Short mmCIF file of N, CA and C in Angstrom, two decimals:
data_model
loop_
_atom_site.label_atom_id
_atom_site.label_comp_id
_atom_site.label_asym_id
_atom_site.label_seq_id
_atom_site.Cartn_x
_atom_site.Cartn_y
_atom_site.Cartn_z
N UNK A 1 115.43 144.48 94.65
CA UNK A 1 114.00 144.32 94.57
C UNK A 1 113.62 142.89 94.22
N UNK A 2 114.27 142.33 93.18
CA UNK A 2 113.98 140.95 92.80
C UNK A 2 114.40 139.98 93.90
N UNK A 3 115.52 140.30 94.55
CA UNK A 3 115.99 139.43 95.63
C UNK A 3 115.00 139.42 96.78
N UNK A 4 114.40 140.56 97.07
CA UNK A 4 113.42 140.62 98.16
C UNK A 4 112.21 139.75 97.85
N UNK A 5 111.79 139.76 96.61
CA UNK A 5 110.64 138.93 96.23
C UNK A 5 110.99 137.45 96.42
N UNK A 6 112.18 137.06 96.00
CA UNK A 6 112.62 135.68 96.22
C UNK A 6 112.71 135.36 97.71
N UNK A 7 113.28 136.30 98.46
CA UNK A 7 113.43 136.08 99.90
C UNK A 7 112.07 135.95 100.57
N UNK A 8 111.16 136.82 100.20
CA UNK A 8 109.83 136.77 100.80
C UNK A 8 109.12 135.45 100.52
N UNK A 9 109.37 134.88 99.35
CA UNK A 9 108.70 133.64 98.97
C UNK A 9 109.45 132.40 99.46
N UNK A 10 110.79 132.44 99.42
CA UNK A 10 111.58 131.24 99.71
C UNK A 10 112.58 131.40 100.86
N UNK A 11 112.48 132.48 101.60
CA UNK A 11 113.42 132.74 102.68
C UNK A 11 113.51 131.62 103.70
N UNK A 12 112.45 130.87 103.84
CA UNK A 12 112.45 129.76 104.81
C UNK A 12 113.36 128.61 104.38
N UNK A 13 113.77 128.56 103.10
CA UNK A 13 114.66 127.50 102.64
C UNK A 13 116.01 128.02 102.16
N UNK A 14 116.22 129.33 102.22
CA UNK A 14 117.49 129.95 101.83
C UNK A 14 118.29 130.18 103.09
N UNK A 15 119.53 129.70 103.12
CA UNK A 15 120.32 129.91 104.32
C UNK A 15 121.44 130.94 104.15
N UNK A 16 121.93 131.12 102.93
CA UNK A 16 122.99 132.11 102.68
C UNK A 16 122.54 133.10 101.62
N UNK A 17 122.83 134.37 101.85
CA UNK A 17 122.44 135.44 100.92
C UNK A 17 123.70 136.12 100.42
N UNK A 18 123.95 136.02 99.12
CA UNK A 18 125.10 136.68 98.52
C UNK A 18 124.65 138.05 98.02
N UNK A 19 124.62 139.01 98.93
CA UNK A 19 124.32 140.38 98.52
C UNK A 19 125.58 140.94 97.87
N UNK A 20 125.46 141.54 96.72
CA UNK A 20 126.62 141.98 95.95
C UNK A 20 127.10 143.36 96.42
N UNK A 21 127.88 143.35 97.50
CA UNK A 21 128.41 144.61 98.03
C UNK A 21 129.36 145.29 97.05
N UNK A 22 129.88 144.55 96.08
CA UNK A 22 130.76 145.14 95.08
C UNK A 22 129.99 145.94 94.04
N UNK A 23 128.67 146.03 94.19
CA UNK A 23 127.88 146.88 93.31
C UNK A 23 127.83 148.32 93.85
N UNK A 24 128.25 148.51 95.10
CA UNK A 24 128.32 149.86 95.66
C UNK A 24 129.50 150.61 95.04
N UNK A 25 129.58 151.88 95.33
CA UNK A 25 130.65 152.72 94.81
C UNK A 25 132.01 152.27 95.33
N UNK A 26 133.04 152.42 94.50
CA UNK A 26 134.38 151.99 94.88
C UNK A 26 135.00 152.88 95.96
N UNK A 27 134.36 154.00 96.26
CA UNK A 27 134.87 154.87 97.33
C UNK A 27 134.25 154.52 98.69
N UNK A 28 133.57 153.39 98.78
CA UNK A 28 132.94 152.96 100.02
C UNK A 28 133.98 152.86 101.14
N UNK A 29 133.65 153.42 102.30
CA UNK A 29 134.54 153.38 103.46
C UNK A 29 134.16 152.20 104.35
N UNK A 30 134.99 151.92 105.34
CA UNK A 30 134.71 150.84 106.27
C UNK A 30 133.40 151.10 106.99
N UNK A 31 133.21 152.30 107.49
CA UNK A 31 131.96 152.60 108.22
C UNK A 31 130.74 152.51 107.31
N UNK A 32 130.86 152.93 106.07
CA UNK A 32 129.75 152.79 105.12
C UNK A 32 129.47 151.32 104.85
N UNK A 33 130.51 150.53 104.64
CA UNK A 33 130.33 149.10 104.39
C UNK A 33 129.61 148.45 105.55
N UNK A 34 130.03 148.75 106.77
CA UNK A 34 129.37 148.18 107.95
C UNK A 34 127.91 148.61 108.03
N UNK A 35 127.63 149.84 107.66
CA UNK A 35 126.25 150.33 107.63
C UNK A 35 125.44 149.59 106.56
N UNK A 36 126.01 149.44 105.38
CA UNK A 36 125.34 148.70 104.30
C UNK A 36 125.08 147.26 104.74
N UNK A 37 126.07 146.64 105.38
CA UNK A 37 125.93 145.26 105.83
C UNK A 37 124.79 145.15 106.84
N UNK A 38 124.72 146.08 107.77
CA UNK A 38 123.66 146.07 108.78
C UNK A 38 122.29 146.22 108.12
N UNK A 39 122.19 147.15 107.18
CA UNK A 39 120.91 147.38 106.50
C UNK A 39 120.48 146.13 105.73
N UNK A 40 121.39 145.54 104.98
CA UNK A 40 121.04 144.36 104.21
C UNK A 40 120.75 143.16 105.11
N UNK A 41 121.43 143.07 106.23
CA UNK A 41 121.13 142.00 107.20
C UNK A 41 119.70 142.10 107.68
N UNK A 42 119.24 143.33 107.90
CA UNK A 42 117.86 143.52 108.35
C UNK A 42 116.85 143.21 107.24
N UNK A 43 117.29 143.30 105.99
CA UNK A 43 116.40 142.95 104.87
C UNK A 43 116.25 141.45 104.68
N UNK A 44 117.20 140.68 105.22
CA UNK A 44 117.19 139.23 105.03
C UNK A 44 117.28 138.53 106.39
N UNK A 45 116.38 138.89 107.27
CA UNK A 45 116.38 138.31 108.62
C UNK A 45 116.27 136.79 108.55
N UNK A 46 117.11 136.12 109.31
CA UNK A 46 117.13 134.67 109.33
C UNK A 46 118.12 134.07 108.36
N UNK A 47 118.67 134.87 107.46
CA UNK A 47 119.66 134.38 106.50
C UNK A 47 121.05 134.79 106.93
N UNK A 48 122.02 134.11 106.42
CA UNK A 48 123.42 134.46 106.66
C UNK A 48 123.90 135.31 105.50
N UNK A 49 124.19 136.56 105.77
CA UNK A 49 124.62 137.48 104.73
C UNK A 49 126.11 137.33 104.48
N UNK A 50 126.50 137.19 103.23
CA UNK A 50 127.90 137.05 102.86
C UNK A 50 128.51 138.42 102.62
N UNK A 51 129.63 138.69 103.26
CA UNK A 51 130.40 139.89 102.94
C UNK A 51 131.09 139.59 101.61
N UNK A 52 131.10 140.56 100.70
CA UNK A 52 131.67 140.27 99.39
C UNK A 52 132.45 141.45 98.84
N UNK A 53 133.42 141.10 97.98
CA UNK A 53 134.18 142.10 97.24
C UNK A 53 134.57 141.50 95.91
N UNK A 54 135.06 142.34 95.03
CA UNK A 54 135.44 141.89 93.70
C UNK A 54 136.94 142.07 93.48
N UNK A 55 137.52 141.14 92.74
CA UNK A 55 138.93 141.25 92.39
C UNK A 55 139.11 141.79 90.98
N UNK A 56 138.01 142.01 90.27
CA UNK A 56 138.16 142.57 88.92
C UNK A 56 138.21 144.09 88.99
N UNK A 57 138.74 144.69 87.97
CA UNK A 57 138.94 146.14 87.99
C UNK A 57 137.71 146.94 87.57
N UNK A 58 136.67 146.27 87.10
CA UNK A 58 135.50 147.00 86.61
C UNK A 58 134.38 147.09 87.64
N UNK A 59 134.46 146.31 88.72
CA UNK A 59 133.42 146.35 89.74
C UNK A 59 133.74 147.42 90.78
N UNK A 60 132.74 147.75 91.55
CA UNK A 60 132.92 148.74 92.61
C UNK A 60 133.05 148.09 93.97
N UNK A 61 132.51 148.76 94.95
CA UNK A 61 132.57 148.26 96.31
C UNK A 61 133.90 148.53 96.97
N UNK A 62 134.01 148.10 98.21
CA UNK A 62 135.23 148.32 98.96
C UNK A 62 136.21 147.18 98.69
N UNK A 63 137.38 147.54 98.27
CA UNK A 63 138.40 146.54 97.94
C UNK A 63 139.24 146.21 99.17
N UNK A 64 139.98 145.11 99.11
CA UNK A 64 140.87 144.76 100.22
C UNK A 64 141.87 145.88 100.54
N UNK A 65 142.34 146.57 99.52
CA UNK A 65 143.31 147.64 99.76
C UNK A 65 142.69 148.88 100.41
N UNK A 66 141.37 148.94 100.43
CA UNK A 66 140.69 150.09 101.02
C UNK A 66 139.92 149.76 102.29
N UNK A 67 140.21 148.58 102.89
CA UNK A 67 139.64 148.29 104.20
C UNK A 67 138.66 147.15 104.30
N UNK A 68 138.48 146.38 103.23
CA UNK A 68 137.50 145.29 103.27
C UNK A 68 137.75 144.35 104.45
N UNK A 69 139.00 143.93 104.63
CA UNK A 69 139.28 142.97 105.69
C UNK A 69 139.19 143.60 107.07
N UNK A 70 139.41 144.88 107.16
CA UNK A 70 139.20 145.59 108.43
C UNK A 70 137.72 145.53 108.80
N UNK A 71 136.86 145.78 107.83
CA UNK A 71 135.41 145.69 108.06
C UNK A 71 135.02 144.27 108.45
N UNK A 72 135.62 143.28 107.78
CA UNK A 72 135.32 141.88 108.09
C UNK A 72 135.76 141.51 109.50
N UNK A 73 136.90 142.03 109.95
CA UNK A 73 137.34 141.75 111.32
C UNK A 73 136.33 142.31 112.32
N UNK A 74 135.78 143.48 112.04
CA UNK A 74 134.75 144.07 112.90
C UNK A 74 133.52 143.18 112.92
N UNK A 75 133.07 142.74 111.74
CA UNK A 75 131.90 141.85 111.65
C UNK A 75 132.15 140.54 112.39
N UNK A 76 133.36 140.01 112.27
CA UNK A 76 133.69 138.76 112.95
C UNK A 76 133.62 138.95 114.47
N UNK A 77 134.16 140.05 114.98
CA UNK A 77 134.09 140.34 116.42
C UNK A 77 132.65 140.42 116.89
N UNK A 78 131.76 140.89 116.01
CA UNK A 78 130.34 141.02 116.35
C UNK A 78 129.57 139.71 116.12
N UNK A 79 130.25 138.69 115.63
CA UNK A 79 129.60 137.41 115.35
C UNK A 79 128.70 137.44 114.13
N UNK A 80 129.00 138.32 113.17
CA UNK A 80 128.13 138.51 112.00
C UNK A 80 128.80 138.14 110.68
N UNK A 81 129.87 137.35 110.73
CA UNK A 81 130.61 137.05 109.50
C UNK A 81 130.64 135.55 109.26
N UNK A 82 129.60 135.00 108.60
CA UNK A 82 129.60 133.56 108.35
C UNK A 82 130.50 133.16 107.18
N UNK A 83 130.57 134.00 106.15
CA UNK A 83 131.27 133.66 104.91
C UNK A 83 131.72 134.94 104.22
N UNK A 84 132.79 134.83 103.46
CA UNK A 84 133.24 135.92 102.58
C UNK A 84 133.15 135.41 101.15
N UNK A 85 132.53 136.21 100.30
CA UNK A 85 132.39 135.85 98.89
C UNK A 85 133.32 136.72 98.06
N UNK A 86 134.14 136.07 97.22
CA UNK A 86 135.09 136.79 96.36
C UNK A 86 134.68 136.62 94.91
N UNK A 87 134.53 137.73 94.21
CA UNK A 87 134.23 137.70 92.79
C UNK A 87 135.44 138.26 92.07
N UNK A 88 136.14 137.68 91.25
CA UNK A 88 135.89 136.41 90.61
C UNK A 88 137.19 135.62 90.55
N UNK A 89 137.08 134.32 90.50
CA UNK A 89 138.25 133.44 90.48
C UNK A 89 139.11 133.69 89.24
N UNK A 90 138.49 134.03 88.14
CA UNK A 90 139.26 134.30 86.92
C UNK A 90 140.25 135.43 87.14
N UNK A 91 139.83 136.46 87.86
CA UNK A 91 140.72 137.59 88.13
C UNK A 91 141.67 137.30 89.28
N UNK A 92 141.25 136.51 90.24
CA UNK A 92 142.08 136.18 91.40
C UNK A 92 143.23 135.26 91.06
N UNK A 93 143.03 134.43 90.07
CA UNK A 93 144.03 133.42 89.73
C UNK A 93 145.39 134.07 89.44
N UNK A 94 145.39 135.20 88.74
CA UNK A 94 146.67 135.82 88.36
C UNK A 94 147.44 136.34 89.58
N UNK A 95 146.76 136.47 90.73
CA UNK A 95 147.42 136.91 91.96
C UNK A 95 147.60 135.76 92.96
N UNK A 96 147.46 134.54 92.46
CA UNK A 96 147.65 133.37 93.32
C UNK A 96 146.58 133.22 94.38
N UNK A 97 145.40 133.75 94.11
CA UNK A 97 144.26 133.66 95.04
C UNK A 97 144.60 134.20 96.43
N UNK A 98 145.38 135.27 96.50
CA UNK A 98 145.82 135.79 97.81
C UNK A 98 144.66 136.28 98.66
N UNK A 99 143.65 136.88 98.07
CA UNK A 99 142.53 137.38 98.88
C UNK A 99 141.65 136.24 99.38
N UNK A 100 141.55 135.18 98.60
CA UNK A 100 140.81 134.01 99.07
C UNK A 100 141.54 133.40 100.27
N UNK A 101 142.86 133.35 100.20
CA UNK A 101 143.65 132.82 101.31
C UNK A 101 143.49 133.70 102.56
N UNK A 102 143.53 135.00 102.35
CA UNK A 102 143.33 135.93 103.48
C UNK A 102 141.95 135.73 104.07
N UNK A 103 140.94 135.57 103.22
CA UNK A 103 139.57 135.33 103.69
C UNK A 103 139.49 134.06 104.52
N UNK A 104 140.11 132.99 104.04
CA UNK A 104 140.09 131.72 104.76
C UNK A 104 140.75 131.85 106.13
N UNK A 105 141.88 132.52 106.17
CA UNK A 105 142.60 132.69 107.44
C UNK A 105 141.75 133.49 108.44
N UNK A 106 141.11 134.54 107.95
CA UNK A 106 140.27 135.36 108.81
C UNK A 106 139.09 134.55 109.34
N UNK A 107 138.43 133.83 108.47
CA UNK A 107 137.26 133.05 108.89
C UNK A 107 137.64 131.91 109.84
N UNK A 108 138.81 131.33 109.65
CA UNK A 108 139.24 130.21 110.47
C UNK A 108 139.87 130.63 111.81
N UNK A 109 140.21 131.91 111.93
CA UNK A 109 140.86 132.36 113.16
C UNK A 109 139.88 132.36 114.33
N UNK A 110 140.42 132.21 115.50
CA UNK A 110 139.59 132.23 116.71
C UNK A 110 139.06 133.64 116.94
N UNK A 111 137.85 133.74 117.49
CA UNK A 111 137.33 135.07 117.81
C UNK A 111 138.22 135.72 118.87
N UNK A 112 138.29 137.04 118.88
CA UNK A 112 139.15 137.74 119.85
C UNK A 112 138.66 137.56 121.27
#
C-alpha cells in the first residue's frame, strides 16, 4: 500500500522496484511465484520489477532449493528479468555467495 503511494507520486523517476517476494509464504511454488510476479508487474507499470529471494532462515518466499531459479529462467525467456535481488549478504557470506553467483550467471547468459 505504501509502495503504491510512492509509485503513484514518483513512478516517473523510479526505474527499479524491489518488491519483496520473500514476504510471501515459504511454500510458494514456481507457478505461484510467476503469478505474483505478473500481478506486481502490473502494479508498477513502467518500472523494472526485481525478482527476489532471501538467504536467511526467517524469511519466506520461494527459495533457490524450491525453484526460484527455475522461475527466473522462465521470466528471462519472457524478457521480464532485469535484476535479481538477494536478501541478505550477511547470511549469504557463510555460503560463499553461491546464490549471488548463480544469479549473475543467469542474468549474464544469452537468451535461449
